[in-house]
JSON list of C-alpha atoms in Angstrom, two decimals:
[
{"chain": "A", "resi": 704, "resn": "GLN", "atom": "CA", "xyz": [12.24, -2.78, 13.18]},
{"chain": "A", "resi": 705, "resn": "GLN", "atom": "CA", "xyz": [10.35, -2.90, 9.91]},
{"chain": "A", "resi": 706, "resn": "GLN", "atom": "CA", "xyz": [7.16, -1.64, 11.50]},
{"chain": "A", "resi": 707, "resn": "VAL", "atom": "CA", "xyz": [5.43, 1.67, 11.08]},
{"chain": "A", "resi": 708, "resn": "LYS", "atom": "CA", "xyz": [3.03, 2.45, 13.90]},
{"chain": "A", "resi": 709, "resn": "GLN", "atom": "CA", "xyz": [0.06, 4.70, 13.15]},
{"chain": "A", "resi": 710, "resn": "SER", "atom": "CA", "xyz": [-2.44, 6.41, 15.40]},
{"chain": "A", "resi": 711, "resn": "PRO", "atom": "CA", "xyz": [-5.26, 7.01, 15.99]},
{"chain": "A", "resi": 712, "resn": "GLN", "atom": "CA", "xyz": [-7.17, 4.11, 14.53]},
{"chain": "A", "resi": 713, "resn": "SER", "atom": "CA", "xyz": [-10.16, 6.34, 13.89]},
{"chain": "A", "resi": 714, "resn": "LEU", "atom": "CA", "xyz": [-10.84, 10.05, 14.00]},
{"chain": "A", "resi": 715, "resn": "ILE", "atom": "CA", "xyz": [-13.96, 12.17, 13.80]},
{"chain": "A", "resi": 716, "resn": "VAL", "atom": "CA", "xyz": [-13.77, 15.91, 13.18]},
{"chain": "A", "resi": 717, "resn": "GLN", "atom": "CA", "xyz": [-16.16, 18.66, 12.22]},
{"chain": "A", "resi": 718, "resn": "LYS", "atom": "CA", "xyz": [-15.93, 20.31, 8.81]},
{"chain": "A", "resi": 719, "resn": "GLY", "atom": "CA", "xyz": [-13.18, 22.90, 8.90]},
{"chain": "A", "resi": 720, "resn": "GLY", "atom": "CA", "xyz": [-11.27, 21.10, 11.65]},
{"chain": "A", "resi": 721, "resn": "ILE", "atom": "CA", "xyz": [-7.65, 19.99, 11.36]},
{"chain": "A", "resi": 722, "resn": "PRO", "atom": "CA", "xyz": [-7.30, 16.24, 11.81]},
{"chain": "A", "resi": 723, "resn": "ILE", "atom": "CA", "xyz": [-3.81, 15.06, 12.65]},
{"chain": "A", "resi": 724, "resn": "ILE", "atom": "CA", "xyz": [-2.63, 11.51, 12.06]},
{"chain": "A", "resi": 725, "resn": "ASN", "atom": "CA", "xyz": [0.64, 10.35, 13.54]},
{"chain": "A", "resi": 726, "resn": "CYS", "atom": "CA", "xyz": [3.15, 7.69, 12.54]},
{"chain": "A", "resi": 727, "resn": "ALA", "atom": "CA", "xyz": [6.34, 6.43, 14.12]},
{"chain": "A", "resi": 728, "resn": "TYR", "atom": "CA", "xyz": [9.07, 4.18, 12.83]},
{"chain": "A", "resi": 729, "resn": "GLU", "atom": "CA", "xyz": [12.18, 2.50, 14.20]},
{"chain": "A", "resi": 730, "resn": "ASN", "atom": "CA", "xyz": [14.32, 1.67, 11.20]},
{"chain": "A", "resi": 731, "resn": "THR", "atom": "CA", "xyz": [16.56, 4.66, 10.44]},
{"chain": "A", "resi": 732, "resn": "ALA", "atom": "CA", "xyz": [17.20, 3.23, 6.96]},
{"chain": "A", "resi": 733, "resn": "PHE", "atom": "CA", "xyz": [13.71, 4.39, 5.95]},
{"chain": "A", "resi": 734, "resn": "ASP", "atom": "CA", "xyz": [14.04, 7.52, 3.85]},
{"chain": "A", "resi": 735, "resn": "TYR", "atom": "CA", "xyz": [10.80, 7.92, 1.96]},
{"chain": "A", "resi": 736, "resn": "PHE", "atom": "CA", "xyz": [7.51, 8.45, 3.74]},
{"chain": "A", "resi": 737, "resn": "PRO", "atom": "CA", "xyz": [4.34, 8.57, 1.64]},
{"chain": "A", "resi": 738, "resn": "TRP", "atom": "CA", "xyz": [0.76, 8.95, 2.76]},
{"chain": "A", "resi": 739, "resn": "TYR", "atom": "CA", "xyz": [-1.98, 7.08, 0.96]},
{"chain": "A", "resi": 740, "resn": "GLN", "atom": "CA", "xyz": [-5.70, 7.85, 0.91]},
{"chain": "A", "resi": 741, "resn": "GLN", "atom": "CA", "xyz": [-8.21, 5.07, 0.39]},
{"chain": "A", "resi": 742, "resn": "PHE", "atom": "CA", "xyz": [-11.91, 5.42, -0.32]},
{"chain": "A", "resi": 743, "resn": "PRO", "atom": "CA", "xyz": [-14.29, 2.47, 0.12]},
{"chain": "A", "resi": 744, "resn": "GLY", "atom": "CA", "xyz": [-14.06, 0.05, -2.78]},
{"chain": "A", "resi": 745, "resn": "LYS", "atom": "CA", "xyz": [-10.89, 1.64, -4.12]},
{"chain": "A", "resi": 746, "resn": "GLY", "atom": "CA", "xyz": [-7.22, 0.91, -3.79]},
{"chain": "A", "resi": 747, "resn": "PRO", "atom": "CA", "xyz": [-4.89, 3.24, -1.88]},
{"chain": "A", "resi": 748, "resn": "ALA", "atom": "CA", "xyz": [-3.87, 6.37, -3.80]},
{"chain": "A", "resi": 749, "resn": "LEU", "atom": "CA", "xyz": [-0.76, 8.43, -3.13]},
{"chain": "A", "resi": 750, "resn": "LEU", "atom": "CA", "xyz": [-1.64, 11.70, -1.41]},
{"chain": "A", "resi": 751, "resn": "ILE", "atom": "CA", "xyz": [1.67, 13.28, -0.47]},
{"chain": "A", "resi": 752, "resn": "ALA", "atom": "CA", "xyz": [5.19, 12.09, 0.35]},
{"chain": "A", "resi": 753, "resn": "ILE", "atom": "CA", "xyz": [8.26, 13.42, 2.13]},
{"chain": "A", "resi": 754, "resn": "ARG", "atom": "CA", "xyz": [11.94, 12.65, 2.45]},
{"chain": "A", "resi": 755, "resn": "PRO", "atom": "CA", "xyz": [13.77, 13.06, 5.77]},
{"chain": "A", "resi": 756, "resn": "ASP", "atom": "CA", "xyz": [15.92, 15.94, 4.54]},
{"chain": "A", "resi": 757, "resn": "VAL", "atom": "CA", "xyz": [12.99, 18.32, 5.00]},
{"chain": "A", "resi": 758, "resn": "SER", "atom": "CA", "xyz": [10.86, 18.90, 8.08]},
{"chain": "A", "resi": 759, "resn": "GLU", "atom": "CA", "xyz": [7.64, 19.85, 6.35]},
{"chain": "A", "resi": 760, "resn": "LYS", "atom": "CA", "xyz": [5.92, 19.49, 3.01]},
{"chain": "A", "resi": 761, "resn": "LYS", "atom": "CA", "xyz": [2.65, 21.06, 1.90]},
{"chain": "A", "resi": 762, "resn": "GLU", "atom": "CA", "xyz": [0.43, 20.17, -1.00]},
{"chain": "A", "resi": 763, "resn": "GLY", "atom": "CA", "xyz": [-2.81, 22.07, -1.00]},
{"chain": "A", "resi": 764, "resn": "ARG", "atom": "CA", "xyz": [-4.61, 21.41, 2.28]},
{"chain": "A", "resi": 765, "resn": "PHE", "atom": "CA", "xyz": [-2.36, 18.47, 3.16]},
{"chain": "A", "resi": 766, "resn": "THR", "atom": "CA", "xyz": [0.84, 18.89, 5.17]},
{"chain": "A", "resi": 767, "resn": "ILE", "atom": "CA", "xyz": [3.39, 16.36, 6.33]},
{"chain": "A", "resi": 768, "resn": "SER", "atom": "CA", "xyz": [5.48, 17.25, 9.37]},
{"chain": "A", "resi": 769, "resn": "PHE", "atom": "CA", "xyz": [8.62, 15.20, 9.85]},
{"chain": "A", "resi": 770, "resn": "ASN", "atom": "CA", "xyz": [10.74, 14.86, 12.99]},
{"chain": "A", "resi": 771, "resn": "LYS", "atom": "CA", "xyz": [13.83, 12.86, 12.09]},
{"chain": "A", "resi": 772, "resn": "SER", "atom": "CA", "xyz": [15.29, 12.75, 15.61]},
{"chain": "A", "resi": 773, "resn": "ALA", "atom": "CA", "xyz": [12.04, 11.44, 17.07]},
{"chain": "A", "resi": 774, "resn": "LYS", "atom": "CA", "xyz": [11.47, 9.13, 14.08]},
{"chain": "A", "resi": 775, "resn": "GLN", "atom": "CA", "xyz": [7.95, 10.42, 13.74]},
{"chain": "A", "resi": 776, "resn": "PHE", "atom": "CA", "xyz": [5.90, 12.01, 11.00]},
{"chain": "A", "resi": 777, "resn": "SER", "atom": "CA", "xyz": [2.37, 13.25, 10.81]},
{"chain": "A", "resi": 778, "resn": "LEU", "atom": "CA", "xyz": [-0.32, 14.28, 8.35]},
{"chain": "A", "resi": 779, "resn": "HIS", "atom": "CA", "xyz": [-2.34, 17.43, 8.91]},
{"chain": "A", "resi": 780, "resn": "ILE", "atom": "CA", "xyz": [-5.44, 18.19, 6.85]},
{"chain": "A", "resi": 781, "resn": "MET", "atom": "CA", "xyz": [-6.29, 21.87, 6.90]},
{"chain": "A", "resi": 782, "resn": "ASP", "atom": "CA", "xyz": [-9.91, 23.02, 6.56]},
{"chain": "A", "resi": 783, "resn": "SER", "atom": "CA", "xyz": [-11.12, 19.43, 6.37]},
{"chain": "A", "resi": 784, "resn": "GLN", "atom": "CA", "xyz": [-14.15, 18.65, 4.22]},
{"chain": "A", "resi": 785, "resn": "PRO", "atom": "CA", "xyz": [-16.65, 15.79, 4.24]},
{"chain": "A", "resi": 786, "resn": "GLY", "atom": "CA", "xyz": [-15.05, 14.62, 0.98]},
{"chain": "A", "resi": 787, "resn": "ASP", "atom": "CA", "xyz": [-11.85, 13.97, 2.93]},
{"chain": "A", "resi": 788, "resn": "SER", "atom": "CA", "xyz": [-13.60, 11.15, 4.80]},
{"chain": "A", "resi": 789, "resn": "ALA", "atom": "CA", "xyz": [-11.49, 8.12, 3.96]},
{"chain": "A", "resi": 790, "resn": "THR", "atom": "CA", "xyz": [-8.89, 5.79, 5.40]},
{"chain": "A", "resi": 791, "resn": "TYR", "atom": "CA", "xyz": [-5.38, 7.19, 5.52]},
{"chain": "A", "resi": 792, "resn": "PHE", "atom": "CA", "xyz": [-2.25, 5.08, 5.59]},
{"chain": "A", "resi": 793, "resn": "CYS", "atom": "CA", "xyz": [1.26, 6.22, 6.28]},
{"chain": "A", "resi": 794, "resn": "ALA", "atom": "CA", "xyz": [4.06, 4.16, 4.79]},
{"chain": "A", "resi": 795, "resn": "ALA", "atom": "CA", "xyz": [7.83, 3.98, 4.62]},
{"chain": "A", "resi": 796, "resn": "SER", "atom": "CA", "xyz": [10.40, 2.74, 2.17]},
{"chain": "A", "resi": 797, "resn": "MET", "atom": "CA", "xyz": [14.17, 2.67, 1.70]},
{"chain": "A", "resi": 798, "resn": "ILE", "atom": "CA", "xyz": [16.21, 4.25, -1.10]},
{"chain": "A", "resi": 799, "resn": "TYR", "atom": "CA", "xyz": [18.39, 1.20, -1.45]},
{"chain": "A", "resi": 800, "resn": "ASN", "atom": "CA", "xyz": [15.42, -1.12, -1.69]},
{"chain": "A", "resi": 801, "resn": "GLN", "atom": "CA", "xyz": [15.21, -1.44, -5.42]},
{"chain": "A", "resi": 802, "resn": "GLY", "atom": "CA", "xyz": [12.12, -3.59, -5.09]},
{"chain": "A", "resi": 803, "resn": "GLY", "atom": "CA", "xyz": [10.23, -0.52, -3.92]},
{"chain": "A", "resi": 804, "resn": "LYS", "atom": "CA", "xyz": [8.59, -2.31, -0.99]},
{"chain": "A", "resi": 805, "resn": "LEU", "atom": "CA", "xyz": [6.27, -0.09, 1.04]},
{"chain": "A", "resi": 806, "resn": "ILE", "atom": "CA", "xyz": [5.79, -0.77, 4.75]},
{"chain": "A", "resi": 807, "resn": "PHE", "atom": "CA", "xyz": [2.35, 0.49, 5.77]},
{"chain": "A", "resi": 808, "resn": "GLY", "atom": "CA", "xyz": [0.95, 1.70, 9.04]},
{"chain": "A", "resi": 809, "resn": "GLN", "atom": "CA", "xyz": [-2.29, 0.28, 10.38]},
{"chain": "A", "resi": 810, "resn": "GLY", "atom": "CA", "xyz": [-4.49, 2.97, 8.85]},
{"chain": "A", "resi": 811, "resn": "THR", "atom": "CA", "xyz": [-6.70, 5.72, 10.26]},
{"chain": "A", "resi": 812, "resn": "GLU", "atom": "CA", "xyz": [-10.37, 5.95, 9.39]},
{"chain": "A", "resi": 813, "resn": "LEU", "atom": "CA", "xyz": [-11.23, 9.66, 9.18]},
{"chain": "A", "resi": 814, "resn": "SER", "atom": "CA", "xyz": [-14.78, 10.94, 9.25]},
{"chain": "A", "resi": 815, "resn": "VAL", "atom": "CA", "xyz": [-15.42, 14.64, 8.64]},
{"chain": "A", "resi": 816, "resn": "LYS", "atom": "CA", "xyz": [-18.89, 15.66, 9.76]},
{"chain": "A", "resi": 817, "resn": "PRO", "atom": "CA", "xyz": [-20.72, 18.45, 7.86]},
{"chain": "B", "resi": 1010, "resn": "GLU", "atom": "CA", "xyz": [-6.41, 8.55, -16.76]},
{"chain": "B", "resi": 1011, "resn": "PRO", "atom": "CA", "xyz": [-4.60, 5.20, -16.84]},
{"chain": "B", "resi": 1012, "resn": "GLU", "atom": "CA", "xyz": [-5.39, 2.89, -13.96]},
{"chain": "B", "resi": 1013, "resn": "VAL", "atom": "CA", "xyz": [-4.55, -0.53, -12.62]},
{"chain": "B", "resi": 1014, "resn": "THR", "atom": "CA", "xyz": [-7.40, -2.99, -13.00]},
{"chain": "B", "resi": 1015, "resn": "GLN", "atom": "CA", "xyz": [-7.98, -6.23, -11.13]},
{"chain": "B", "resi": 1016, "resn": "THR", "atom": "CA", "xyz": [-10.25, -9.19, -11.70]},
{"chain": "B", "resi": 1017, "resn": "PRO", "atom": "CA", "xyz": [-12.29, -10.61, -10.19]},
{"chain": "B", "resi": 1018, "resn": "SER", "atom": "CA", "xyz": [-13.49, -8.08, -7.64]},
{"chain": "B", "resi": 1019, "resn": "HIS", "atom": "CA", "xyz": [-14.53, -10.91, -5.32]},
{"chain": "B", "resi": 1020, "resn": "GLN", "atom": "CA", "xyz": [-13.42, -14.54, -5.37]},
{"chain": "B", "resi": 1021, "resn": "VAL", "atom": "CA", "xyz": [-14.89, -17.21, -3.13]},
{"chain": "B", "resi": 1022, "resn": "THR", "atom": "CA", "xyz": [-13.09, -20.53, -2.95]},
{"chain": "B", "resi": 1023, "resn": "GLN", "atom": "CA", "xyz": [-12.90, -23.67, -0.88]},
{"chain": "B", "resi": 1024, "resn": "MET", "atom": "CA", "xyz": [-9.90, -24.34, 1.32]},
{"chain": "B", "resi": 1025, "resn": "GLY", "atom": "CA", "xyz": [-7.26, -26.28, -0.59]},
{"chain": "B", "resi": 1026, "resn": "GLN", "atom": "CA", "xyz": [-8.29, -24.95, -3.98]},
{"chain": "B", "resi": 1027, "resn": "GLU", "atom": "CA", "xyz": [-6.03, -22.99, -6.30]},
{"chain": "B", "resi": 1028, "resn": "VAL", "atom": "CA", "xyz": [-6.89, -19.40, -7.15]},
{"chain": "B", "resi": 1029, "resn": "ILE", "atom": "CA", "xyz": [-5.44, -16.98, -9.66]},
{"chain": "B", "resi": 1030, "resn": "LEU", "atom": "CA", "xyz": [-5.89, -13.28, -9.14]},
{"chain": "B", "resi": 1031, "resn": "ARG", "atom": "CA", "xyz": [-5.41, -11.13, -12.19]},
{"chain": "B", "resi": 1032, "resn": "CYS", "atom": "CA", "xyz": [-4.14, -7.62, -12.65]},
{"chain": "B", "resi": 1033, "resn": "VAL", "atom": "CA", "xyz": [-3.56, -5.37, -15.62]},
{"chain": "B", "resi": 1034, "resn": "PRO", "atom": "CA", "xyz": [-0.91, -2.80, -14.65]},
{"chain": "B", "resi": 1035, "resn": "ILE", "atom": "CA", "xyz": [-0.59, 0.60, -16.28]},
{"chain": "B", "resi": 1036, "resn": "SER", "atom": "CA", "xyz": [0.86, 0.05, -19.73]},
{"chain": "B", "resi": 1037, "resn": "ASN", "atom": "CA", "xyz": [4.22, 1.86, -19.49]},
{"chain": "B", "resi": 1038, "resn": "HIS", "atom": "CA", "xyz": [4.98, 0.66, -15.98]},
{"chain": "B", "resi": 1039, "resn": "LEU", "atom": "CA", "xyz": [7.83, -1.76, -15.45]},
{"chain": "B", "resi": 1040, "resn": "TYR", "atom": "CA", "xyz": [7.53, -2.72, -11.76]},
{"chain": "B", "resi": 1041, "resn": "PHE", "atom": "CA", "xyz": [4.67, -4.71, -10.35]},
{"chain": "B", "resi": 1042, "resn": "TYR", "atom": "CA", "xyz": [3.63, -5.52, -6.83]},
{"chain": "B", "resi": 1043, "resn": "TRP", "atom": "CA", "xyz": [1.15, -7.51, -4.81]},
{"chain": "B", "resi": 1044, "resn": "TYR", "atom": "CA", "xyz": [-0.01, -6.44, -1.37]},
{"chain": "B", "resi": 1045, "resn": "ARG", "atom": "CA", "xyz": [-2.69, -7.88, 0.84]},
{"chain": "B", "resi": 1046, "resn": "GLN", "atom": "CA", "xyz": [-4.91, -6.51, 3.58]},
{"chain": "B", "resi": 1047, "resn": "ILE", "atom": "CA", "xyz": [-6.59, -8.83, 6.02]},
{"chain": "B", "resi": 1048, "resn": "LEU", "atom": "CA", "xyz": [-9.86, -7.31, 7.22]},
{"chain": "B", "resi": 1049, "resn": "GLY", "atom": "CA", "xyz": [-9.21, -4.66, 9.84]},
{"chain": "B", "resi": 1050, "resn": "GLN", "atom": "CA", "xyz": [-5.44, -4.92, 9.54]},
{"chain": "B", "resi": 1051, "resn": "LYS", "atom": "CA", "xyz": [-2.74, -3.03, 7.68]},
{"chain": "B", "resi": 1052, "resn": "VAL", "atom": "CA", "xyz": [-1.72, -3.37, 4.06]},
{"chain": "B", "resi": 1053, "resn": "GLU", "atom": "CA", "xyz": [1.17, -5.87, 3.83]},
{"chain": "B", "resi": 1054, "resn": "PHE", "atom": "CA", "xyz": [3.75, -6.24, 1.07]},
{"chain": "B", "resi": 1055, "resn": "LEU", "atom": "CA", "xyz": [3.85, -9.64, -0.60]},
{"chain": "B", "resi": 1056, "resn": "VAL", "atom": "CA", "xyz": [6.12, -9.42, -3.64]},
{"chain": "B", "resi": 1057, "resn": "SER", "atom": "CA", "xyz": [7.66, -7.12, -6.22]},
{"chain": "B", "resi": 1058, "resn": "PHE", "atom": "CA", "xyz": [8.40, -8.14, -9.79]},
{"chain": "B", "resi": 1059, "resn": "TYR", "atom": "CA", "xyz": [10.58, -6.66, -12.51]},
{"chain": "B", "resi": 1060, "resn": "ASN", "atom": "CA", "xyz": [11.97, -7.92, -15.79]},
{"chain": "B", "resi": 1061, "resn": "ASN", "atom": "CA", "xyz": [10.15, -11.21, -15.43]},
{"chain": "B", "resi": 1062, "resn": "GLU", "atom": "CA", "xyz": [11.56, -12.08, -12.07]},
{"chain": "B", "resi": 1063, "resn": "ILE", "atom": "CA", "xyz": [10.86, -11.48, -8.41]},
{"chain": "B", "resi": 1064, "resn": "SER", "atom": "CA", "xyz": [12.77, -8.50, -7.01]},
{"chain": "B", "resi": 1065, "resn": "GLU", "atom": "CA", "xyz": [11.78, -9.00, -3.41]},
{"chain": "B", "resi": 1066, "resn": "LYS", "atom": "CA", "xyz": [9.31, -11.06, -1.44]},
{"chain": "B", "resi": 1067, "resn": "SER", "atom": "CA", "xyz": [8.08, -11.03, 2.13]},
{"chain": "B", "resi": 1068, "resn": "GLU", "atom": "CA", "xyz": [7.97, -13.91, 4.55]},
{"chain": "B", "resi": 1069, "resn": "ILE", "atom": "CA", "xyz": [4.26, -14.21, 3.79]},
{"chain": "B", "resi": 1070, "resn": "PHE", "atom": "CA", "xyz": [5.08, -15.10, 0.18]},
{"chain": "B", "resi": 1071, "resn": "ASP", "atom": "CA", "xyz": [5.90, -18.76, 0.71]},
{"chain": "B", "resi": 1072, "resn": "ASP", "atom": "CA", "xyz": [5.94, -21.69, -1.72]},
{"chain": "B", "resi": 1073, "resn": "GLN", "atom": "CA", "xyz": [2.15, -21.58, -1.98]},
{"chain": "B", "resi": 1074, "resn": "PHE", "atom": "CA", "xyz": [2.35, -18.27, -3.79]},
{"chain": "B", "resi": 1075, "resn": "SER", "atom": "CA", "xyz": [3.66, -17.52, -7.26]},
{"chain": "B", "resi": 1076, "resn": "VAL", "atom": "CA", "xyz": [3.53, -14.61, -9.65]},
{"chain": "B", "resi": 1077, "resn": "GLU", "atom": "CA", "xyz": [3.68, -14.48, -13.39]},
{"chain": "B", "resi": 1078, "resn": "ARG", "atom": "CA", "xyz": [3.47, -12.06, -16.26]},
{"chain": "B", "resi": 1079, "resn": "PRO", "atom": "CA", "xyz": [2.06, -14.43, -18.86]},
{"chain": "B", "resi": 1080, "resn": "ASP", "atom": "CA", "xyz": [1.81, -11.83, -21.60]},
{"chain": "B", "resi": 1081, "resn": "GLY", "atom": "CA", "xyz": [2.54, -8.16, -22.15]},
{"chain": "B", "resi": 1082, "resn": "SER", "atom": "CA", "xyz": [-0.38, -6.91, -20.14]},
{"chain": "B", "resi": 1083, "resn": "ASN", "atom": "CA", "xyz": [-1.40, -9.25, -17.33]},
{"chain": "B", "resi": 1084, "resn": "PHE", "atom": "CA", "xyz": [0.25, -9.85, -13.97]},
{"chain": "B", "resi": 1085, "resn": "THR", "atom": "CA", "xyz": [-1.08, -12.71, -11.91]},
{"chain": "B", "resi": 1086, "resn": "LEU", "atom": "CA", "xyz": [-0.87, -13.98, -8.36]},
{"chain": "B", "resi": 1087, "resn": "LYS", "atom": "CA", "xyz": [-1.48, -17.69, -7.87]},
{"chain": "B", "resi": 1088, "resn": "ILE", "atom": "CA", "xyz": [-2.19, -19.33, -4.54]},
{"chain": "B", "resi": 1089, "resn": "ARG", "atom": "CA", "xyz": [-1.78, -23.08, -5.00]},
{"chain": "B", "resi": 1090, "resn": "SER", "atom": "CA", "xyz": [-3.67, -24.46, -2.03]},
{"chain": "B", "resi": 1091, "resn": "THR", "atom": "CA", "xyz": [-5.66, -21.79, -0.25]},
{"chain": "B", "resi": 1092, "resn": "LYS", "atom": "CA", "xyz": [-5.93, -21.66, 3.54]},
{"chain": "B", "resi": 1093, "resn": "LEU", "atom": "CA", "xyz": [-8.55, -19.95, 5.64]},
{"chain": "B", "resi": 1094, "resn": "GLU", "atom": "CA", "xyz": [-5.97, -17.35, 6.65]},
{"chain": "B", "resi": 1095, "resn": "ASP", "atom": "CA", "xyz": [-5.46, -16.37, 3.01]},
{"chain": "B", "resi": 1096, "resn": "SER", "atom": "CA", "xyz": [-8.82, -14.60, 3.16]},
{"chain": "B", "resi": 1097, "resn": "ALA", "atom": "CA", "xyz": [-7.97, -10.95, 2.53]},
{"chain": "B", "resi": 1098, "resn": "MET", "atom": "CA", "xyz": [-8.15, -8.10, 0.06]},
{"chain": "B", "resi": 1099, "resn": "TYR", "atom": "CA", "xyz": [-5.34, -8.44, -2.46]},
{"chain": "B", "resi": 1100, "resn": "PHE", "atom": "CA", "xyz": [-4.06, -5.29, -4.14]},
{"chain": "B", "resi": 1101, "resn": "CYS", "atom": "CA", "xyz": [-1.96, -5.16, -7.27]},
{"chain": "B", "resi": 1102, "resn": "ALA", "atom": "CA", "xyz": [0.19, -2.08, -7.84]},
{"chain": "B", "resi": 1103, "resn": "SER", "atom": "CA", "xyz": [2.53, -0.88, -10.55]},
{"chain": "B", "resi": 1104, "resn": "SER", "atom": "CA", "xyz": [5.13, 1.84, -10.95]},
{"chain": "B", "resi": 1105, "resn": "VAL", "atom": "CA", "xyz": [7.28, 3.27, -13.72]},
{"chain": "B", "resi": 1106, "resn": "GLY", "atom": "CA", "xyz": [10.50, 2.61, -11.82]},
{"chain": "B", "resi": 1107, "resn": "GLY", "atom": "CA", "xyz": [11.37, 0.54, -8.79]},
{"chain": "B", "resi": 1108, "resn": "SER", "atom": "CA", "xyz": [13.07, 3.09, -6.62]},
{"chain": "B", "resi": 1109, "resn": "TRP", "atom": "CA", "xyz": [11.53, 4.46, -3.50]},
{"chain": "B", "resi": 1110, "resn": "ASP", "atom": "CA", "xyz": [10.17, 7.65, -5.01]},
{"chain": "B", "resi": 1111, "resn": "ASN", "atom": "CA", "xyz": [8.36, 6.15, -7.96]},
{"chain": "B", "resi": 1112, "resn": "GLU", "atom": "CA", "xyz": [4.69, 6.35, -7.18]},
{"chain": "B", "resi": 1113, "resn": "GLN", "atom": "CA", "xyz": [2.96, 3.02, -6.90]},
{"chain": "B", "resi": 1114, "resn": "PHE", "atom": "CA", "xyz": [-0.51, 3.03, -8.41]},
{"chain": "B", "resi": 1115, "resn": "PHE", "atom": "CA", "xyz": [-2.87, 0.59, -6.76]},
{"chain": "B", "resi": 1116, "resn": "GLY", "atom": "CA", "xyz": [-5.76, -1.32, -8.26]},
{"chain": "B", "resi": 1117, "resn": "PRO", "atom": "CA", "xyz": [-9.16, -1.56, -6.55]},
{"chain": "B", "resi": 1118, "resn": "GLY", "atom": "CA", "xyz": [-8.35, -4.97, -5.09]},
{"chain": "B", "resi": 1119, "resn": "THR", "atom": "CA", "xyz": [-9.73, -8.50, -5.19]},
{"chain": "B", "resi": 1120, "resn": "ARG", "atom": "CA", "xyz": [-11.50, -9.71, -2.10]},
{"chain": "B", "resi": 1121, "resn": "LEU", "atom": "CA", "xyz": [-10.59, -13.37, -1.58]},
{"chain": "B", "resi": 1122, "resn": "THR", "atom": "CA", "xyz": [-12.80, -15.40, 0.72]},
{"chain": "B", "resi": 1123, "resn": "VAL", "atom": "CA", "xyz": [-11.63, -18.91, 1.59]},
{"chain": "B", "resi": 1124, "resn": "LEU", "atom": "CA", "xyz": [-14.31, -21.16, 3.08]}
]
């Protein structure tokens, strides 16, 4: 119940394409869903986050779509660039969890070809 | 820009030895975390720490693990008697607050190899 399942494991797109990464969860107590971006040799960095009271959030070229009834959320990267090549992790957390624990998905390795 | 730093970047140790992984969180942050990532697997929560005590710990964080904030700047993770399965990348993170929407800033990680 504490799991967050992420797919695909890896993704290759051409420059300008729109990669989509999907995550699913089971625990309805989750109410904060961040996406982290990780470059080789670096720690994960927060990219964008959403709460379940909205169905979509955009920040620049990055969009989260959220489907509360299906318990799924996804990351879309518009006009993808080679510099977006990285590993992306979805995560989930609970408002009442004062420890701030993040439950991560398995990660998606994205490669954007020039 | 402030960042979380971790030392060493790579630690090699023999099975059964004690290791201490060090982190310097961002200076005005009050909540500290350790996560680990076994090669090819997901990032897993180990422990959160606030006001000099553990807020929450996972089932991975057994009696072999301990955390400490020995001074005003460092945050350490100690593994008393390392096992082969402790080989992983260990990430330290910190945040201003401990609630769900306080961004956690991650360090670059320490790669621990247990031989």
